[in-house]
PDB file of C-alpha atoms in Angstrom:
ATOM      1  CA  TRP M   1     -68.772 170.767  25.353  1.00 50.00           C
ATOM      2  CA  LEU M   2     -70.996 169.994  28.377  1.00 52.00           C
ATOM      3  CA  LYS M   3     -73.957 169.184  26.127  1.00 58.00           C
ATOM      4  CA  GLN M   4     -71.857 166.919  23.954  1.00 66.00           C
ATOM      5  CA  SER M   5     -70.403 165.055  26.944  1.00 63.00           C
ATOM      6  CA  LYS M   6     -73.819 164.900  28.676  1.00 65.00           C
ATOM      7  CA  GLN M   7     -72.424 166.438  31.840  1.00 69.00           C
ATOM      8  CA  VAL M   8     -73.904 169.000  34.196  1.00 67.00           C
ATOM      9  CA  ALA M   9     -71.979 171.839  35.868  1.00 70.00           C
ATOM     10  CA  LEU M  10     -73.159 172.922  39.325  1.00 71.00           C
ATOM     11  CA  LYS M  11     -72.194 175.972  41.333  1.00 78.00           C
ATOM     12  CA  PRO M  12     -70.389 174.904  44.548  1.00 79.00           C
ATOM     13  CA  GLN M  13     -72.723 177.091  46.625  1.00 80.00           C
ATOM     14  CA  PHE M  14     -75.777 175.332  45.183  1.00 74.00           C
ATOM     15  CA  LEU M  15     -74.282 171.897  45.723  1.00 75.00           C
ATOM     16  CA  HIS M  16     -73.338 172.643  49.328  1.00 76.00           C
ATOM     17  CA  ARG M  17     -76.435 174.574  50.417  1.00 74.00           C
ATOM     18  CA  ARG M  18     -79.209 172.831  48.481  1.00 72.00           C
ATOM     19  CA  VAL M  19     -77.895 169.265  48.295  1.00 72.00           C
ATOM     20  CA  ILE M  20     -75.008 168.117  50.501  1.00 74.00           C
ATOM     21  CA  GLY M  21     -75.616 170.537  53.377  1.00 76.00           C
ATOM     22  CA  ARG M  22     -79.057 169.103  54.099  1.00 73.00           C
ATOM     23  CA  VAL M  23     -77.487 165.667  54.487  1.00 72.00           C
ATOM     24  CA  LEU M  24     -74.327 166.470  56.455  1.00 71.00           C
ATOM     25  CA  ALA M  25     -75.380 169.467  58.558  1.00 69.00           C
ATOM     26  CA  PRO M  26     -79.078 168.976  59.404  1.00 66.00           C
ATOM     27  CA  SER M  27     -79.021 171.376  62.370  1.00 69.00           C
ATOM     28  CA  THR M  28     -78.104 174.260  60.051  1.00 71.00           C
ATOM     29  CA  PHE M  29     -81.054 173.875  57.680  1.00 69.00           C
ATOM     30  CA  SER M  30     -84.770 174.168  58.364  1.00 69.00           C
ATOM     31  CA  VAL M  31     -85.420 171.312  55.942  1.00 68.00           C
ATOM     32  CA  SER M  32     -82.937 168.485  56.375  1.00 71.00           C
ATOM     33  CA  VAL M  33     -82.701 164.726  56.558  1.00 71.00           C
ATOM     34  CA  ARG M  34     -83.510 162.746  59.698  1.00 73.00           C
ATOM     35  CA  LYS M  35     -80.798 160.173  60.206  1.00 66.00           C
ATOM     36  CA  SER M  36     -81.485 156.910  61.962  1.00 68.00           C
ATOM     37  CA  ALA M  37     -79.493 155.892  65.040  1.00 64.00           C
ATOM     38  CA  ASP M  38     -77.341 153.584  62.906  1.00 69.00           C
ATOM     39  CA  GLY M  39     -76.282 156.433  60.590  1.00 74.00           C
ATOM     40  CA  LYS M  40     -78.460 155.426  57.644  1.00 76.00           C
ATOM     41  CA  VAL M  41     -80.456 157.701  55.351  1.00 76.00           C
ATOM     42  CA  THR M  42     -83.072 156.088  53.111  1.00 77.00           C
ATOM     43  CA  LYS M  43     -84.311 157.038  49.675  1.00 73.00           C
ATOM     44  CA  ASP M  44     -87.772 157.698  51.152  1.00 78.00           C
ATOM     45  CA  GLU M  45     -86.315 160.199  53.610  1.00 78.00           C
ATOM     46  CA  LEU M  46     -84.424 161.959  50.831  1.00 72.00           C
ATOM     47  CA  SER M  47     -87.643 162.071  48.806  1.00 74.00           C
ATOM     48  CA  ARG M  48     -89.261 163.948  51.685  1.00 78.00           C
ATOM     49  CA  VAL M  49     -86.450 166.505  51.884  1.00 75.00           C
ATOM     50  CA  TYR M  50     -85.944 166.948  48.135  1.00 71.00           C
ATOM     51  CA  LYS M  51     -89.581 166.561  47.067  1.00 71.00           C
ATOM     52  CA  SER M  52     -89.445 169.838  45.126  1.00 64.00           C
ATOM     53  CA  THR M  53     -86.898 168.331  42.713  1.00 60.00           C
ATOM     54  CA  ARG M  54     -88.342 164.810  42.618  1.00 58.00           C
ATOM     55  CA  GLU M  55     -84.770 163.629  42.078  1.00 63.00           C
ATOM     56  CA  SER M  56     -84.094 161.808  45.341  1.00 63.00           C
ATOM     57  CA  GLN M  57     -82.340 158.997  43.477  1.00 70.00           C
ATOM     58  CA  LEU M  58     -79.972 161.480  41.850  1.00 72.00           C
ATOM     59  CA  VAL M  59     -79.212 163.024  45.246  1.00 71.00           C
ATOM     60  CA  LEU M  60     -78.593 159.586  46.706  1.00 71.00           C
ATOM     61  CA  ASP M  61     -76.276 158.666  43.845  1.00 75.00           C
ATOM     62  CA  THR M  62     -74.444 161.990  44.259  1.00 75.00           C
ATOM     63  CA  VAL M  63     -73.861 161.359  47.968  1.00 74.00           C
ATOM     64  CA  VAL M  64     -72.436 157.937  47.095  1.00 75.00           C
ATOM     65  CA  GLY M  65     -70.415 159.213  44.138  1.00 76.00           C
ATOM     66  CA  LEU M  66     -68.735 161.896  46.249  1.00 74.00           C
ATOM     67  CA  GLY M  67     -67.755 159.304  48.846  1.00 74.00           C
ATOM     68  CA  ILE M  68     -69.884 160.924  51.570  1.00 75.00           C
ATOM     69  CA  GLY M  69     -72.046 157.844  51.998  1.00 78.00           C
ATOM     70  CA  VAL M  70     -71.764 154.128  51.294  1.00 79.00           C
ATOM     71  CA  PRO M  71     -74.656 152.235  49.638  1.00 78.00           C
ATOM     72  CA  THR M  72     -76.252 149.526  51.757  1.00 75.00           C
ATOM     73  CA  ALA M  73     -77.557 146.121  50.643  1.00 63.00           C
ATOM     74  CA  GLN M  74     -78.190 146.020  46.928  1.00 51.00           C
ATOM     75  CA  THR M  75     -77.395 143.909  43.895  1.00 42.00           C
ATOM     76  CA  GLU M  76     -75.514 145.178  40.862  1.00 45.00           C
ATOM     77  CA  ASN M  77     -78.785 145.726  38.978  1.00 48.00           C
ATOM     78  CA  GLU M  78     -80.565 147.594  41.785  1.00 57.00           C
ATOM     79  CA  GLN M  79     -80.597 151.315  42.414  1.00 61.00           C
ATOM     80  CA  CYS M  80     -79.184 152.484  45.721  1.00 64.00           C
ATOM     81  CA  LYS M  81     -82.025 152.637  48.289  1.00 72.00           C
ATOM     82  CA  ALA M  82     -80.133 153.782  51.385  1.00 75.00           C
ATOM     83  CA  VAL M  83     -76.702 155.027  52.393  1.00 78.00           C
ATOM     84  CA  LEU M  84     -74.619 154.825  55.532  1.00 80.00           C
ATOM     85  CA  LEU M  85     -73.178 158.190  56.592  1.00 78.00           C
ATOM     86  CA  PRO M  86     -70.107 157.583  58.806  1.00 78.00           C
ATOM     87  CA  SER M  87     -70.143 161.265  59.781  1.00 74.00           C
ATOM     88  CA  ALA M  88     -73.530 160.708  61.454  1.00 75.00           C
ATOM     89  CA  LEU M  89     -72.207 158.061  63.842  1.00 80.00           C
ATOM     90  CA  ASP M  90     -70.988 158.668  67.398  1.00 80.00           C
ATOM     91  CA  THR M  91     -67.241 159.131  67.735  1.00 79.00           C
ATOM     92  CA  SER M  92     -66.813 157.265  71.023  1.00 81.00           C
ATOM     93  CA  VAL M  93     -66.760 153.498  71.482  1.00 82.00           C
ATOM     94  CA  PRO M  94     -69.982 152.337  73.207  1.00 78.00           C
ATOM     95  CA  ALA M  95     -69.213 150.990  76.675  1.00 75.00           C
ATOM     96  CA  SER M  96     -71.244 147.847  76.008  1.00 73.00           C
ATOM     97  CA  THR M  97     -68.977 146.866  73.110  1.00 74.00           C
ATOM     98  CA  TRP M  98     -65.890 146.166  75.217  1.00 72.00           C
ATOM     99  CA  GLN M  99     -67.203 144.058  78.092  1.00 74.00           C
ATOM    100  CA  LEU M 100     -65.050 141.048  78.816  1.00 75.00           C
ATOM    101  CA  PRO M 101     -65.943 138.306  81.305  1.00 73.00           C
ATOM    102  CA  ALA M 102     -63.212 137.539  83.831  1.00 74.00           C
ATOM    103  CA  ASP M 103     -62.336 134.245  82.112  1.00 77.00           C
ATOM    104  CA  SER M 104     -62.074 135.642  78.561  1.00 84.00           C
ATOM    105  CA  VAL M 105     -59.407 134.699  76.051  1.00 86.00           C
ATOM    106  CA  VAL M 106     -58.414 137.644  73.843  1.00 88.00           C
ATOM    107  CA  GLN M 107     -56.536 137.678  70.528  1.00 91.00           C
ATOM    108  CA  GLY M 108     -55.836 140.493  68.098  1.00 92.00           C
ATOM    109  CA  ARG M 109     -54.413 141.402  64.712  1.00 93.00           C
ATOM    110  CA  ARG M 110     -53.348 144.653  63.077  1.00 93.00           C
ATOM    111  CA  ILE M 111     -53.447 145.555  59.377  1.00 92.00           C
ATOM    112  CA  LEU M 112     -50.944 148.318  58.704  1.00 91.00           C
ATOM    113  CA  CYS M 113     -50.034 150.288  55.588  1.00 92.00           C
ATOM    114  CA  LYS M 114     -46.429 149.427  54.712  1.00 91.00           C
ATOM    115  CA  ASP M 115     -45.603 152.942  53.574  1.00 91.00           C
ATOM    116  CA  LYS M 116     -46.042 155.584  56.275  1.00 86.00           C
ATOM    117  CA  ALA M 117     -47.200 158.022  53.591  1.00 88.00           C
ATOM    118  CA  ASP M 118     -50.096 155.737  52.615  1.00 91.00           C
ATOM    119  CA  ALA M 119     -53.557 155.580  54.145  1.00 92.00           C
ATOM    120  CA  PHE M 120     -56.660 153.531  53.464  1.00 91.00           C
ATOM    121  CA  THR M 121     -59.233 155.293  51.298  1.00 88.00           C
ATOM    122  CA  THR M 122     -62.124 157.088  53.007  1.00 84.00           C
ATOM    123  CA  GLY M 123     -64.564 154.488  51.637  1.00 84.00           C
ATOM    124  CA  PHE M 124     -62.613 151.434  52.803  1.00 88.00           C
ATOM    125  CA  PHE M 125     -63.785 151.217  56.404  1.00 89.00           C
ATOM    126  CA  PRO M 126     -67.424 152.273  55.806  1.00 86.00           C
ATOM    127  CA  ARG M 127     -67.687 149.533  53.172  1.00 86.00           C
ATOM    128  CA  MET M 128     -66.610 146.992  55.784  1.00 88.00           C
ATOM    129  CA  MET M 129     -69.241 148.377  58.147  1.00 86.00           C
ATOM    130  CA  VAL M 130     -71.953 148.064  55.525  1.00 84.00           C
ATOM    131  CA  GLN M 131     -70.991 144.515  54.565  1.00 84.00           C
ATOM    132  CA  VAL M 132     -71.121 143.327  58.176  1.00 85.00           C
ATOM    133  CA  TYR M 133     -74.313 145.288  58.839  1.00 79.00           C
ATOM    134  CA  ASP M 134     -76.032 143.820  55.778  1.00 77.00           C
ATOM    135  CA  GLU M 135     -75.035 140.230  56.549  1.00 79.00           C
ATOM    136  CA  LEU M 136     -76.015 140.182  60.232  1.00 79.00           C
ATOM    137  CA  PRO M 137     -79.191 141.106  62.145  1.00 75.00           C
ATOM    138  CA  PRO M 138     -79.051 144.916  62.634  1.00 68.00           C
ATOM    139  CA  ASP M 139     -79.543 144.679  66.401  1.00 73.00           C
ATOM    140  CA  SER M 140     -76.464 142.446  66.730  1.00 79.00           C
ATOM    141  CA  VAL M 141     -74.053 145.018  65.244  1.00 84.00           C
ATOM    142  CA  THR M 142     -72.833 148.173  67.004  1.00 85.00           C
ATOM    143  CA  LEU M 143     -71.417 150.972  64.834  1.00 86.00           C
ATOM    144  CA  TRP M 144     -69.466 154.086  65.714  1.00 87.00           C
ATOM    145  CA  LYS M 145     -67.496 156.500  63.545  1.00 84.00           C
ATOM    146  CA  ASN M 146     -64.239 154.557  63.323  1.00 88.00           C
ATOM    147  CA  GLY M 147     -65.291 151.097  64.396  1.00 90.00           C
ATOM    148  CA  PHE M 148     -67.863 148.363  64.822  1.00 90.00           C
ATOM    149  CA  GLY M 149     -68.467 145.338  67.014  1.00 90.00           C
ATOM    150  CA  PHE M 150     -70.613 142.231  66.700  1.00 88.00           C
ATOM    151  CA  ALA M 151     -71.088 138.704  67.994  1.00 85.00           C
ATOM    152  CA  ASP M 152     -69.720 135.869  65.856  1.00 82.00           C
ATOM    153  CA  THR M 153     -72.268 133.231  66.835  1.00 79.00           C
ATOM    154  CA  ASP M 154     -70.659 130.614  64.572  1.00 79.00           C
ATOM    155  CA  ASN M 155     -67.538 130.577  66.737  1.00 77.00           C
ATOM    156  CA  GLY M 156     -68.898 131.767  70.077  1.00 81.00           C
ATOM    157  CA  ALA M 157     -66.724 134.889  70.045  1.00 86.00           C
ATOM    158  CA  ARG M 158     -67.181 138.655  69.953  1.00 88.00           C
ATOM    159  CA  ILE M 159     -65.303 140.866  67.513  1.00 91.00           C
ATOM    160  CA  MET M 160     -64.358 144.528  67.591  1.00 92.00           C
ATOM    161  CA  VAL M 161     -62.756 146.311  64.632  1.00 93.00           C
ATOM    162  CA  GLN M 162     -61.373 149.845  64.807  1.00 93.00           C
ATOM    163  CA  GLN M 163     -59.595 152.053  62.292  1.00 93.00           C
ATOM    164  CA  SER M 164     -57.001 154.591  63.426  1.00 92.00           C
ATOM    165  CA  ASP M 165     -57.806 158.296  63.019  1.00 90.00           C
ATOM    166  CA  SER M 166     -55.024 158.557  60.424  1.00 92.00           C
ATOM    167  CA  ARG M 167     -56.570 155.661  58.414  1.00 92.00           C
ATOM    168  CA  HIS M 168     -53.107 154.088  58.475  1.00 93.00           C
ATOM    169  CA  ALA M 169     -54.054 150.956  60.446  1.00 93.00           C
ATOM    170  CA  VAL M 170     -56.975 148.729  61.370  1.00 93.00           C
ATOM    171  CA  ASP M 171     -57.026 146.809  64.651  1.00 94.00           C
ATOM    172  CA  VAL M 172     -59.098 143.652  65.094  1.00 93.00           C
ATOM    173  CA  TRP M 173     -59.844 141.988  68.442  1.00 92.00           C
ATOM    174  CA  ALA M 174     -61.675 138.772  69.194  1.00 91.00           C
ATOM    175  CA  TRP M 175     -62.539 137.441  72.617  1.00 89.00           C
ATOM    176  CA  ALA M 176     -64.345 134.364  73.857  1.00 86.00           C
ATOM    177  CA  ALA M 177     -65.062 132.840  77.239  1.00 81.00           C
ATOM    178  CA  GLU M 178     -63.226 129.700  78.253  1.00 74.00           C
ATOM    179  CA  CYS M 179     -65.487 126.644  78.271  1.00 62.00           C
ATOM    180  CA  ALA M 180     -66.093 126.500  82.019  1.00 35.00           C
ATOM    181  CA  GLU M 181     -68.004 123.238  81.814  1.00 37.00           C
ATOM    182  CA  ARG M 182     -64.846 121.350  80.855  1.00 36.00           C
ATOM    183  CA  ALA M 183     -62.843 120.054  83.781  1.00 36.00           C
ATOM    184  CA  ASN M 184     -59.406 120.280  82.172  1.00 44.00           C
ATOM    185  CA  THR M 185     -57.926 123.798  82.372  1.00 44.00           C
ATOM    186  CA  THR M 186     -55.786 123.289  79.257  1.00 46.00           C
ATOM    187  CA  GLU M 187     -58.854 122.302  77.240  1.00 44.00           C
ATOM    188  CA  ARG M 188     -60.745 125.362  78.436  1.00 44.00           C
ATOM    189  CA  ALA M 189     -57.968 127.719  77.356  1.00 43.00           C
ATOM    190  CA  THR M 190     -57.503 125.907  74.035  1.00 50.00           C
ATOM    191  CA  SER M 191     -61.219 126.144  73.305  1.00 78.00           C
ATOM    192  CA  GLY M 192     -61.216 129.889  73.906  1.00 82.00           C
ATOM    193  CA  ARG M 193     -58.156 130.391  71.715  1.00 85.00           C
ATOM    194  CA  THR M 194     -59.671 128.273  68.964  1.00 87.00           C
ATOM    195  CA  ALA M 195     -62.879 130.318  68.961  1.00 86.00           C
ATOM    196  CA  CYS M 196     -60.874 133.551  68.722  1.00 88.00           C
ATOM    197  CA  ALA M 197     -58.626 132.149  65.974  1.00 89.00           C
ATOM    198  CA  HIS M 198     -61.603 131.108  63.839  1.00 88.00           C
ATOM    199  CA  ALA M 199     -63.318 134.470  64.387  1.00 88.00           C
ATOM    200  CA  LEU M 200     -60.155 136.389  63.443  1.00 91.00           C
ATOM    201  CA  THR M 201     -59.699 134.299  60.295  1.00 91.00           C
ATOM    202  CA  LYS M 202     -63.264 135.120  59.297  1.00 88.00           C
ATOM    203  CA  ILE M 203     -63.017 138.876  59.814  1.00 89.00           C
ATOM    204  CA  MET M 204     -59.519 139.110  58.303  1.00 89.00           C
ATOM    205  CA  ALA M 205     -60.875 137.527  55.114  1.00 89.00           C
ATOM    206  CA  LEU M 206     -63.481 140.299  55.003  1.00 88.00           C
ATOM    207  CA  VAL M 207     -60.834 142.994  55.570  1.00 88.00           C
ATOM    208  CA  THR M 208     -58.673 141.597  52.759  1.00 87.00           C
ATOM    209  CA  SER M 209     -61.635 141.353  50.388  1.00 88.00           C
ATOM    210  CA  VAL M 210     -62.832 144.922  50.975  1.00 88.00           C
ATOM    211  CA  GLN M 211     -59.300 146.295  50.832  1.00 87.00           C
ATOM    212  CA  GLY M 212     -58.740 144.641  47.468  1.00 86.00           C
ATOM    213  CA  LYS M 213     -61.802 146.415  46.070  1.00 86.00           C
ATOM    214  CA  SER M 214     -61.468 149.797  47.810  1.00 85.00           C
ATOM    215  CA  CYS M 215     -57.719 150.422  47.813  1.00 87.00           C
ATOM    216  CA  PRO M 216     -55.930 147.723  45.801  1.00 84.00           C
ATOM    217  CA  GLY M 217     -52.801 149.841  45.333  1.00 84.00           C
ATOM    218  CA  ILE M 218     -52.078 150.058  49.068  1.00 87.00           C
ATOM    219  CA  ALA M 219     -49.452 147.572  50.285  1.00 89.00           C
ATOM    220  CA  VAL M 220     -50.149 146.287  53.796  1.00 89.00           C
ATOM    221  CA  ARG M 221     -48.578 144.077  56.405  1.00 90.00           C
ATOM    222  CA  HIS M 222     -50.290 142.019  59.082  1.00 87.00           C
ATOM    223  CA  LEU M 223     -49.084 142.061  62.697  1.00 84.00           C
TER     224      LEU M 223
END
């Protein structure tokens, strides 16, 4: 039956020790992948670790297929060349991400699963990370296990997005400095609010787009 269906059966021990273990638990294995600071593992690095099999592309595709990693920038006709491993990222929010000037205007939104029994899929949030990371200069985006932050230069605001540990909700914050050069206080506050509103609209469109592809069956509400 396996030959007819062109499928391969692997022993769990082999899959864990010889394939996945070298990616997820590098400290346990003498030969293991070296992850970059941003949680990425490239095809070249996998080729180094799995050179005896010469099947680094298959390993990469397996990591993606099992939902352990998310493919980075590629077109539909390209093979996956690198993956983001959320498990390799720091769990704490970097202190530099949440630094607000004294005159900042802050706005926020929350995307919440309507049904308490529902949760976003494990690939939903990493796919958002990858999309933002691929579209912006790498040094302008900060990633951690359940969140990311970046500067929205188009609107003069900063954005931070964080998913709850239960994967039941995603919180989005935007903050921008009031335009101190304007004399009128009302105009300064309005300018800051406008920058935040535009930034939130932009990131919420991304959230909705990725959610529609990753977990279309999950009903959500916006707060």
